[in-house]
Amino acid sequence: MLRATSWGPDPDIPRVYYILLIGRFFNLVGNSLVFPFMTIYLASRLHASLSVVGVVMAFYGASQVISVLVGGVWSDRFGRRLVMLGSLLLGALVTFGIGLVHNSWLLITLLTLMGFFMPLFQPASMAMVGDIISRDRLNYAYSLMRMASNAGIIIGPMLGGLLADHSFFWIFALDALSMLLFSLVIFFAVPESRPVKHSPSRQQGHMKDVLRDQAFVHFAGLWALTGLVYSQLFMVVPAYLHINLGYPPSVFGYLAAENAIFVVLLQIPITRLTRRISHLTLMAVGVFFYALGFWLMLSGRSFAVFALAVFVITLGENFINPAASAWVAERAPEIVRGRYMGFFSVANRVGAALGPLFGGILLSQGPQWWLITTGILALLAAQGYWRFRHHSYSSCHNPHFINQ
């Protein structure tokens, strides 16, 4: 494990982690300048209907799914630092290009490349955190990362909206600049953390080694189901509020801001209060909060009801996400940690991709069926995590790997 000088509020966490944390915040401010306004920008540049824009964004989403898996493999093979640098530099290049081009096919090509280049960063950075942080601090470290990301997401859209009123070019230019600056920070201040193979017994590792870990594959299935449930909040609830209940689109904007604000305010206090509780128990409790939140939406149609439901779901989110990342980082052998993180990210994205289809079909049958079924699926996931605790799996499924 890479050791570095400690710096920051926790002396047991190395300085390089805080460099990543601060850089991640500013990078997310830049990224969230763009994405809330992407469909509007594409519709104006492509002169196409929103359905056509939706197809284009589907290509973008598909490239993201491929990217997080490839990013995990590459971070094990070429190093976490190199993959993060490549992601940021290439992401900056294509993002700046999107703000300049007017040709429709070139714009679609650049958008697809953006969907591939930018998510490469995620599994590499998560693997690096797992490399440099001790096991007893992983939950806290991933909690801070998540808090910084949400703080950036709060600031970015507000600034992006102001800039987009004058020129869309500037939101792409500033996003590209944020990635370029972050890449310079990584180049000069972040050393490689990937473990060095010291003997032939330390094999390179392959994705099949990850798939042989039956406990992890089981966990990934539960994580996909969790992603399907959570995606209802951001993919289906807005449609329910607007189409079924007649609320203007801005109402869900307030709820989304509430979600991000409570993540920032509550993530660290919750992590500190629950530090002695196992990761899987935290995930079971968190998904149970998801069920309660969606069922709360059955109790009325006022804004207050939905605000309370979003608060409850956000509580669950604060339990679940750091615990899930920490569980995977602890379980993964060092030399395939990137692959584990990549597969973990893919599971969530697959669940989130299926969520709108599932929710849309049920919502068309009646809101009560959609909300009741979503809550039941959340309870099934909670039961899965709870039962999972009692399985006595070893920390590493493949005996050829030595997890240090």
Tab-separated table of C-alpha atoms in Angstrom:
chain	number	residue	atom	x	y	z
A	1	MET	CA	0.000	0.000	0.000
A	2	LEU	CA	1.273	3.474	-0.922
A	3	ARG	CA	2.218	5.565	2.072
A	4	ALA	CA	2.224	9.349	2.067
A	5	THR	CA	2.532	12.155	4.547
A	6	SER	CA	-0.657	12.662	6.517
A	7	TRP	CA	-2.431	15.979	6.174
A	8	GLY	CA	-5.986	17.032	7.000
A	9	PRO	CA	-8.559	16.356	9.723
A	10	ASP	CA	-7.711	12.644	9.993
A	11	PRO	CA	-3.974	11.981	10.541
A	12	ASP	CA	-4.412	8.346	9.459
A	13	ILE	CA	-5.413	9.384	5.915
A	14	PRO	CA	-2.526	10.279	3.549
A	15	ARG	CA	-2.204	13.703	1.963
A	16	VAL	CA	-2.648	12.363	-1.575
A	17	TYR	CA	-6.226	11.398	-0.708
A	18	TYR	CA	-7.104	15.000	0.172
A	19	ILE	CA	-5.555	16.177	-3.089
A	20	LEU	CA	-7.851	13.769	-4.934
A	21	LEU	CA	-10.792	14.921	-2.820
A	22	ILE	CA	-10.337	18.629	-3.533
A	23	GLY	CA	-9.674	17.976	-7.211
A	24	ARG	CA	-12.771	15.811	-7.428
A	25	PHE	CA	-14.887	18.645	-6.007
A	26	PHE	CA	-13.719	21.200	-8.579
A	27	ASN	CA	-13.962	18.651	-11.391
A	28	LEU	CA	-17.580	17.855	-10.460
A	29	VAL	CA	-18.389	21.557	-10.441
A	30	GLY	CA	-17.104	21.626	-14.009
A	31	ASN	CA	-18.855	18.428	-15.125
A	32	SER	CA	-22.209	19.522	-13.668
A	33	LEU	CA	-21.981	22.791	-15.597
A	34	VAL	CA	-22.727	20.720	-18.697
A	35	PHE	CA	-24.940	17.719	-18.052
A	36	PRO	CA	-28.166	19.369	-16.777
A	37	PHE	CA	-28.307	21.362	-20.026
A	38	MET	CA	-27.074	18.715	-22.465
A	39	THR	CA	-30.485	17.785	-23.910
A	40	ILE	CA	-31.347	21.451	-24.471
A	41	TYR	CA	-28.005	22.044	-26.173
A	42	LEU	CA	-28.322	18.979	-28.407
A	43	ALA	CA	-31.880	19.857	-29.418
A	44	SER	CA	-30.750	23.323	-30.503
A	45	ARG	CA	-27.621	22.102	-32.316
A	46	LEU	CA	-29.187	19.046	-33.968
A	47	HIS	CA	-32.508	20.802	-34.691
A	48	ALA	CA	-34.156	17.516	-33.750
A	49	SER	CA	-37.044	16.400	-31.565
A	50	LEU	CA	-36.465	15.334	-27.981
A	51	SER	CA	-37.089	11.714	-29.026
A	52	VAL	CA	-34.130	11.886	-31.430
A	53	VAL	CA	-32.058	13.562	-28.729
A	54	GLY	CA	-33.062	10.693	-26.436
A	55	VAL	CA	-31.642	8.174	-28.917
A	56	VAL	CA	-28.403	10.157	-29.107
A	57	MET	CA	-28.175	10.229	-25.313
A	58	ALA	CA	-28.738	6.453	-25.318
A	59	PHE	CA	-25.510	6.083	-27.332
A	60	TYR	CA	-23.831	8.269	-24.739
A	61	GLY	CA	-25.169	6.057	-21.934
A	62	ALA	CA	-24.060	2.861	-23.674
A	63	SER	CA	-20.534	4.207	-24.072
A	64	GLN	CA	-20.496	5.020	-20.342
A	65	VAL	CA	-21.354	1.422	-19.426
A	66	ILE	CA	-18.509	0.121	-21.585
A	67	SER	CA	-16.174	2.777	-20.199
A	68	VAL	CA	-16.422	1.933	-16.506
A	69	LEU	CA	-15.678	-1.726	-17.228
A	70	VAL	CA	-12.748	-0.892	-19.501
A	71	GLY	CA	-11.503	1.700	-17.016
A	72	GLY	CA	-11.308	-0.928	-14.302
A	73	VAL	CA	-9.326	-3.310	-16.510
A	74	TRP	CA	-6.965	-0.586	-17.714
A	75	SER	CA	-6.341	0.736	-14.185
A	76	ASP	CA	-5.141	-2.743	-13.164
A	77	ARG	CA	-3.028	-3.139	-16.282
A	78	PHE	CA	-1.590	0.346	-16.829
A	79	GLY	CA	-2.008	1.975	-13.422
A	80	ARG	CA	-4.632	4.119	-11.704
A	81	ARG	CA	-2.772	7.380	-12.317
A	82	LEU	CA	-2.309	6.876	-16.059
A	83	VAL	CA	-5.991	6.018	-16.603
A	84	MET	CA	-7.118	9.065	-14.587
A	85	LEU	CA	-4.796	11.319	-16.574
A	86	GLY	CA	-5.996	9.886	-19.876
A	87	SER	CA	-9.635	10.253	-18.855
A	88	LEU	CA	-9.215	13.899	-17.862
A	89	LEU	CA	-7.089	14.982	-20.834
A	90	LEU	CA	-9.155	13.220	-23.491
A	91	GLY	CA	-12.373	14.230	-21.750
A	92	ALA	CA	-11.252	17.874	-21.785
A	93	LEU	CA	-10.429	17.668	-25.501
A	94	VAL	CA	-13.768	16.228	-26.621
A	95	THR	CA	-15.781	18.439	-24.243
A	96	PHE	CA	-14.170	21.573	-25.645
A	97	GLY	CA	-14.830	20.231	-29.148
A	98	ILE	CA	-18.534	19.720	-28.425
A	99	GLY	CA	-18.805	23.400	-27.581
A	100	LEU	CA	-17.311	24.361	-30.968
A	101	VAL	CA	-18.656	21.982	-33.633
A	102	HIS	CA	-21.818	22.516	-35.666
A	103	ASN	CA	-21.832	19.358	-37.785
A	104	SER	CA	-24.471	16.946	-36.433
A	105	TRP	CA	-22.559	13.704	-37.032
A	106	LEU	CA	-19.359	15.128	-35.576
A	107	LEU	CA	-21.293	16.335	-32.537
A	108	ILE	CA	-22.800	12.867	-31.992
A	109	THR	CA	-19.347	11.268	-32.406
A	110	LEU	CA	-17.772	13.621	-29.872
A	111	LEU	CA	-20.621	13.054	-27.422
A	112	THR	CA	-20.131	9.287	-27.671
A	113	LEU	CA	-16.395	9.737	-27.105
A	114	MET	CA	-17.148	11.927	-24.093
A	115	GLY	CA	-19.336	9.147	-22.716
A	116	PHE	CA	-16.387	6.774	-23.033
A	117	PHE	CA	-13.465	8.950	-21.916
A	118	MET	CA	-14.888	10.669	-18.840
A	119	PRO	CA	-16.184	7.632	-16.866
A	120	LEU	CA	-12.780	5.920	-17.182
A	121	PHE	CA	-11.831	8.077	-14.197
A	122	GLN	CA	-14.337	6.529	-11.765
A	123	PRO	CA	-13.088	2.935	-11.304
A	124	ALA	CA	-9.447	4.074	-11.393
A	125	SER	CA	-9.976	6.694	-8.679
A	126	MET	CA	-12.062	4.343	-6.519
A	127	ALA	CA	-9.351	1.689	-6.832
A	128	MET	CA	-6.692	4.236	-5.849
A	129	VAL	CA	-8.655	5.154	-2.711
A	130	GLY	CA	-8.830	1.450	-1.882
A	131	ASP	CA	-5.060	1.196	-2.403
A	132	ILE	CA	-4.007	4.092	-0.175
A	133	ILE	CA	-6.580	4.030	2.652
A	134	SER	CA	-6.519	1.515	5.500
A	135	ARG	CA	-9.563	-0.725	5.825
A	136	ASP	CA	-10.838	0.897	9.006
A	137	ARG	CA	-10.959	4.301	7.236
A	138	LEU	CA	-12.441	3.240	3.883
A	139	ASN	CA	-16.064	4.006	4.744
A	140	TYR	CA	-15.085	7.466	5.965
A	141	ALA	CA	-12.911	8.098	2.896
A	142	TYR	CA	-15.631	7.140	0.410
A	143	SER	CA	-18.118	9.227	2.406
A	144	LEU	CA	-15.928	12.311	2.030
A	145	MET	CA	-15.558	11.643	-1.704
A	146	ARG	CA	-19.306	11.408	-2.082
A	147	MET	CA	-19.870	14.576	-0.067
A	148	ALA	CA	-17.375	16.491	-2.215
A	149	SER	CA	-19.038	15.226	-5.406
A	150	ASN	CA	-22.492	16.333	-4.262
A	151	ALA	CA	-21.181	19.719	-3.161
A	152	GLY	CA	-19.826	20.179	-6.679
A	153	ILE	CA	-23.145	19.089	-8.172
A	154	ILE	CA	-24.965	21.733	-6.106
A	155	ILE	CA	-22.765	24.563	-7.364
A	156	GLY	CA	-22.256	23.488	-10.998
A	157	PRO	CA	-25.847	23.630	-12.326
A	158	MET	CA	-26.479	27.052	-10.785
A	159	LEU	CA	-23.362	28.485	-12.410
A	160	GLY	CA	-24.051	26.581	-15.633
A	161	GLY	CA	-27.567	28.021	-15.870
A	162	LEU	CA	-26.223	31.559	-15.626
A	163	LEU	CA	-23.573	30.893	-18.274
A	164	ALA	CA	-25.978	29.071	-20.621
A	165	ASP	CA	-28.244	32.111	-20.665
A	166	HIS	CA	-25.414	33.944	-22.469
A	167	SER	CA	-23.516	31.227	-24.331
A	168	PHE	CA	-23.381	27.439	-24.174
A	169	PHE	CA	-19.773	27.569	-25.303
A	170	TRP	CA	-18.586	28.788	-21.909
A	171	ILE	CA	-20.045	25.871	-19.970
A	172	PHE	CA	-18.135	23.424	-22.174
A	173	ALA	CA	-14.981	25.546	-22.045
A	174	LEU	CA	-15.018	25.772	-18.235
A	175	ASP	CA	-15.724	22.049	-17.883
A	176	ALA	CA	-12.754	21.310	-20.149
A	177	LEU	CA	-10.603	23.723	-18.134
A	178	SER	CA	-11.551	22.029	-14.850
A	179	MET	CA	-10.476	18.635	-16.239
A	180	LEU	CA	-7.231	20.060	-17.616
A	181	LEU	CA	-6.335	21.659	-14.265
A	182	PHE	CA	-7.210	18.469	-12.364
A	183	SER	CA	-4.979	16.461	-14.710
A	184	LEU	CA	-2.067	18.789	-13.916
A	185	VAL	CA	-2.663	18.279	-10.190
A	186	ILE	CA	-2.618	14.498	-10.640
A	187	PHE	CA	0.482	14.644	-12.849
A	188	PHE	CA	2.520	16.646	-10.332
A	189	ALA	CA	1.059	15.629	-6.954
A	190	VAL	CA	-0.485	12.137	-7.164
A	191	PRO	CA	1.868	9.105	-7.357
A	192	GLU	CA	0.849	5.722	-8.709
A	193	SER	CA	-0.764	3.451	-6.116
A	194	ARG	CA	-1.170	0.216	-8.068
A	195	PRO	CA	0.669	-2.602	-6.230
A	196	VAL	CA	3.823	-3.877	-7.889
A	197	LYS	CA	4.043	-7.586	-8.642
A	198	HIS	CA	7.042	-8.963	-6.794
A	199	SER	CA	6.944	-12.576	-7.965
A	200	PRO	CA	5.455	-14.802	-10.673
A	201	SER	CA	2.780	-15.871	-8.198
A	202	ARG	CA	1.352	-12.370	-8.383
A	203	GLN	CA	-0.525	-12.885	-11.627
A	204	GLN	CA	-1.827	-10.098	-13.833
A	205	GLY	CA	-5.422	-11.115	-13.274
A	206	HIS	CA	-8.383	-11.202	-15.678
A	207	MET	CA	-12.053	-10.323	-15.609
A	208	LYS	CA	-12.853	-14.037	-15.359
A	209	ASP	CA	-11.172	-13.988	-11.938
A	210	VAL	CA	-13.725	-11.411	-10.838
A	211	LEU	CA	-16.611	-13.455	-12.240
A	212	ARG	CA	-15.389	-16.540	-10.357
A	213	ASP	CA	-15.962	-14.686	-7.096
A	214	GLN	CA	-19.529	-15.892	-6.556
A	215	ALA	CA	-20.041	-13.753	-3.471
A	216	PHE	CA	-19.076	-10.609	-5.351
A	217	VAL	CA	-21.311	-11.484	-8.329
A	218	HIS	CA	-24.178	-12.033	-5.875
A	219	PHE	CA	-23.436	-8.652	-4.313
A	220	ALA	CA	-23.321	-7.002	-7.763
A	221	GLY	CA	-26.783	-8.394	-8.521
A	222	LEU	CA	-28.138	-6.807	-5.349
A	223	TRP	CA	-26.348	-3.593	-6.262
A	224	ALA	CA	-28.017	-3.589	-9.695
A	225	LEU	CA	-31.420	-4.018	-8.020
A	226	THR	CA	-30.559	-1.142	-5.677
A	227	GLY	CA	-29.685	1.017	-8.688
A	228	LEU	CA	-33.010	0.155	-10.338
A	229	VAL	CA	-34.896	1.244	-7.212
A	230	TYR	CA	-32.946	4.454	-6.685
A	231	SER	CA	-33.241	5.471	-10.360
A	232	GLN	CA	-36.995	5.892	-9.831
A	233	LEU	CA	-36.265	9.059	-7.849
A	234	PHE	CA	-34.498	10.900	-10.669
A	235	MET	CA	-35.988	9.198	-13.733
A	236	VAL	CA	-39.661	8.497	-12.930
A	237	VAL	CA	-40.655	10.749	-10.025
A	238	PRO	CA	-40.202	13.907	-12.195
A	239	ALA	CA	-42.637	12.493	-14.779
A	240	TYR	CA	-45.112	11.504	-12.045
A	241	LEU	CA	-45.013	14.993	-10.533
A	242	HIS	CA	-45.449	16.761	-13.865
A	243	ILE	CA	-47.733	14.472	-15.864
A	244	ASN	CA	-49.863	12.862	-13.146
A	245	LEU	CA	-49.957	15.612	-10.529
A	246	GLY	CA	-49.561	18.725	-12.681
A	247	TYR	CA	-46.532	20.207	-10.919
A	248	PRO	CA	-44.189	22.414	-13.013
A	249	PRO	CA	-40.744	20.927	-13.782
A	250	SER	CA	-39.090	23.358	-11.347
A	251	VAL	CA	-40.649	21.486	-8.389
A	252	PHE	CA	-38.471	18.458	-8.941
A	253	GLY	CA	-35.502	20.788	-9.278
A	254	TYR	CA	-36.114	21.837	-5.669
A	255	LEU	CA	-36.323	18.192	-4.600
A	256	ALA	CA	-33.073	17.358	-6.416
A	257	ALA	CA	-31.364	20.270	-4.670
A	258	GLU	CA	-32.740	19.014	-1.341
A	259	ASN	CA	-31.220	15.597	-2.020
A	260	ALA	CA	-27.768	17.005	-2.773
A	261	ILE	CA	-27.809	19.408	0.192
A	262	PHE	CA	-28.718	16.694	2.691
A	263	VAL	CA	-26.010	14.430	1.288
A	264	VAL	CA	-23.476	17.184	1.992
A	265	LEU	CA	-24.868	17.949	5.453
A	266	LEU	CA	-25.503	14.423	6.721
A	267	GLN	CA	-22.979	12.122	5.070
A	268	ILE	CA	-20.110	12.574	7.530
A	269	PRO	CA	-22.251	12.638	10.721
A	270	ILE	CA	-24.009	9.429	9.613
A	271	THR	CA	-20.700	7.782	8.735
A	272	ARG	CA	-19.232	8.638	12.136
A	273	LEU	CA	-22.300	7.415	14.031
A	274	THR	CA	-22.340	4.105	12.135
A	275	ARG	CA	-18.577	3.426	11.946
A	276	ARG	CA	-18.842	0.260	14.066
A	277	ILE	CA	-21.678	-1.244	12.020
A	278	SER	CA	-20.870	-3.680	9.219
A	279	HIS	CA	-21.115	-2.501	5.614
A	280	LEU	CA	-23.794	-5.026	4.670
A	281	THR	CA	-25.949	-4.086	7.665
A	282	LEU	CA	-25.722	-0.427	6.666
A	283	MET	CA	-26.782	-1.309	3.134
A	284	ALA	CA	-29.748	-3.342	4.356
A	285	VAL	CA	-30.894	-0.444	6.541
A	286	GLY	CA	-30.346	2.064	3.740
A	287	VAL	CA	-32.430	0.178	1.176
A	288	PHE	CA	-35.146	-0.196	3.813
A	289	PHE	CA	-35.214	3.628	3.946
A	290	TYR	CA	-35.683	3.587	0.168
A	291	ALA	CA	-38.801	1.468	0.618
A	292	LEU	CA	-40.154	3.820	3.293
A	293	GLY	CA	-39.481	6.854	1.118
A	294	PHE	CA	-41.352	5.552	-1.912
A	295	TRP	CA	-44.236	4.325	0.211
A	296	LEU	CA	-44.453	7.771	1.834
A	297	MET	CA	-45.344	9.120	-1.611
A	298	LEU	CA	-48.584	7.118	-1.365
A	299	SER	CA	-49.723	9.214	1.597
A	300	GLY	CA	-50.504	12.428	-0.260
A	301	ARG	CA	-49.891	14.724	-3.197
A	302	SER	CA	-48.572	17.831	-1.469
A	303	PHE	CA	-45.034	19.118	-1.927
A	304	ALA	CA	-44.389	18.500	1.783
A	305	VAL	CA	-45.045	14.772	1.325
A	306	PHE	CA	-42.513	14.521	-1.503
A	307	ALA	CA	-39.970	16.636	0.388
A	308	LEU	CA	-40.241	14.267	3.371
A	309	ALA	CA	-39.989	11.218	1.074
A	310	VAL	CA	-36.843	12.600	-0.596
A	311	PHE	CA	-35.327	13.254	2.843
A	312	VAL	CA	-35.941	9.636	3.899
A	313	ILE	CA	-34.510	8.281	0.629
A	314	THR	CA	-31.467	10.547	1.037
A	315	LEU	CA	-30.898	9.138	4.531
A	316	GLY	CA	-30.835	5.676	3.000
A	317	GLU	CA	-28.475	6.852	0.269
A	318	ASN	CA	-26.042	8.122	2.907
A	319	PHE	CA	-26.007	4.673	4.529
A	320	ILE	CA	-25.672	2.723	1.296
A	321	ASN	CA	-23.152	4.290	-1.062
A	322	PRO	CA	-19.985	4.622	1.076
A	323	ALA	CA	-20.613	1.201	2.620
A	324	ALA	CA	-20.953	-0.420	-0.814
A	325	SER	CA	-17.715	1.107	-2.133
A	326	ALA	CA	-15.859	0.151	1.053
A	327	TRP	CA	-17.131	-3.451	0.901
A	328	VAL	CA	-15.912	-3.853	-2.685
A	329	ALA	CA	-12.533	-2.217	-1.964
A	330	GLU	CA	-11.982	-4.516	1.016
A	331	ARG	CA	-13.006	-7.657	-0.829
A	332	ALA	CA	-11.062	-7.003	-4.034
A	333	PRO	CA	-7.508	-8.379	-4.320
A	334	GLU	CA	-5.175	-5.458	-4.988
A	335	ILE	CA	-4.090	-6.470	-8.484
A	336	VAL	CA	-7.689	-6.725	-9.733
A	337	ARG	CA	-9.225	-3.972	-7.603
A	338	GLY	CA	-9.824	-1.830	-10.685
A	339	ARG	CA	-11.748	-4.654	-12.360
A	340	TYR	CA	-13.872	-5.123	-9.250
A	341	MET	CA	-14.662	-1.421	-9.158
A	342	GLY	CA	-15.467	-1.423	-12.868
A	343	PHE	CA	-17.863	-4.365	-12.590
A	344	PHE	CA	-19.398	-2.793	-9.475
A	345	SER	CA	-20.029	0.440	-11.416
A	346	VAL	CA	-21.483	-1.434	-14.389
A	347	ALA	CA	-23.957	-3.275	-12.141
A	348	ASN	CA	-25.283	0.028	-10.838
A	349	ARG	CA	-25.534	1.557	-14.310
A	350	VAL	CA	-27.374	-1.468	-15.686
A	351	GLY	CA	-29.898	-1.245	-12.859
A	352	ALA	CA	-30.278	2.490	-13.399
A	353	ALA	CA	-30.757	1.954	-17.153
A	354	LEU	CA	-33.536	-0.584	-16.586
A	355	GLY	CA	-35.192	1.585	-13.934
A	356	PRO	CA	-37.035	4.023	-16.243
A	357	LEU	CA	-38.421	1.155	-18.358
A	358	PHE	CA	-39.652	-0.658	-15.252
A	359	GLY	CA	-41.049	2.517	-13.684
A	360	GLY	CA	-42.672	3.775	-16.871
A	361	ILE	CA	-44.555	0.517	-17.459
A	362	LEU	CA	-45.850	0.403	-13.891
A	363	LEU	CA	-46.679	4.115	-13.773
A	364	SER	CA	-48.854	3.679	-16.862
A	365	GLN	CA	-50.834	1.055	-14.917
A	366	GLY	CA	-51.338	3.420	-12.002
A	367	PRO	CA	-49.070	5.364	-9.616
A	368	GLN	CA	-49.995	3.180	-6.657
A	369	TRP	CA	-48.752	0.023	-8.411
A	370	TRP	CA	-45.499	1.715	-9.312
A	371	LEU	CA	-44.838	2.995	-5.779
A	372	ILE	CA	-45.899	-0.215	-4.025
A	373	THR	CA	-43.797	-2.404	-6.336
A	374	THR	CA	-40.762	-0.137	-6.021
A	375	GLY	CA	-41.009	-0.383	-2.230
A	376	ILE	CA	-41.319	-4.167	-2.400
A	377	LEU	CA	-38.204	-4.420	-4.597
A	378	ALA	CA	-36.352	-2.243	-2.084
A	379	LEU	CA	-37.409	-4.597	0.713
A	380	LEU	CA	-36.190	-7.593	-1.306
A	381	ALA	CA	-32.815	-5.900	-1.758
A	382	ALA	CA	-32.669	-5.097	1.959
A	383	GLN	CA	-33.420	-8.714	2.806
A	384	GLY	CA	-30.704	-9.795	0.352
A	385	TYR	CA	-28.057	-7.625	2.017
A	386	TRP	CA	-29.198	-8.733	5.477
A	387	ARG	CA	-29.005	-12.445	4.627
A	388	PHE	CA	-25.718	-11.874	2.830
A	389	ARG	CA	-24.094	-10.960	6.148
A	390	HIS	CA	-24.445	-14.524	7.421
A	391	HIS	CA	-22.478	-16.125	4.568
A	392	SER	CA	-18.933	-16.899	5.677
A	393	TYR	CA	-17.134	-15.901	2.447
A	394	SER	CA	-13.377	-15.506	2.520
A	395	SER	CA	-11.931	-12.062	1.743
A	396	CYS	CA	-10.627	-13.277	-1.616
A	397	HIS	CA	-12.331	-15.952	-3.680
A	398	ASN	CA	-9.403	-16.788	-5.966
A	399	PRO	CA	-6.580	-18.488	-4.033
A	400	HIS	CA	-4.005	-17.410	-6.648
A	401	PHE	CA	-4.308	-13.819	-5.449
A	402	ILE	CA	-2.684	-12.486	-2.316
A	403	ASN	CA	-4.640	-9.556	-0.891
A	404	GLN	CA	-2.409	-7.362	1.222
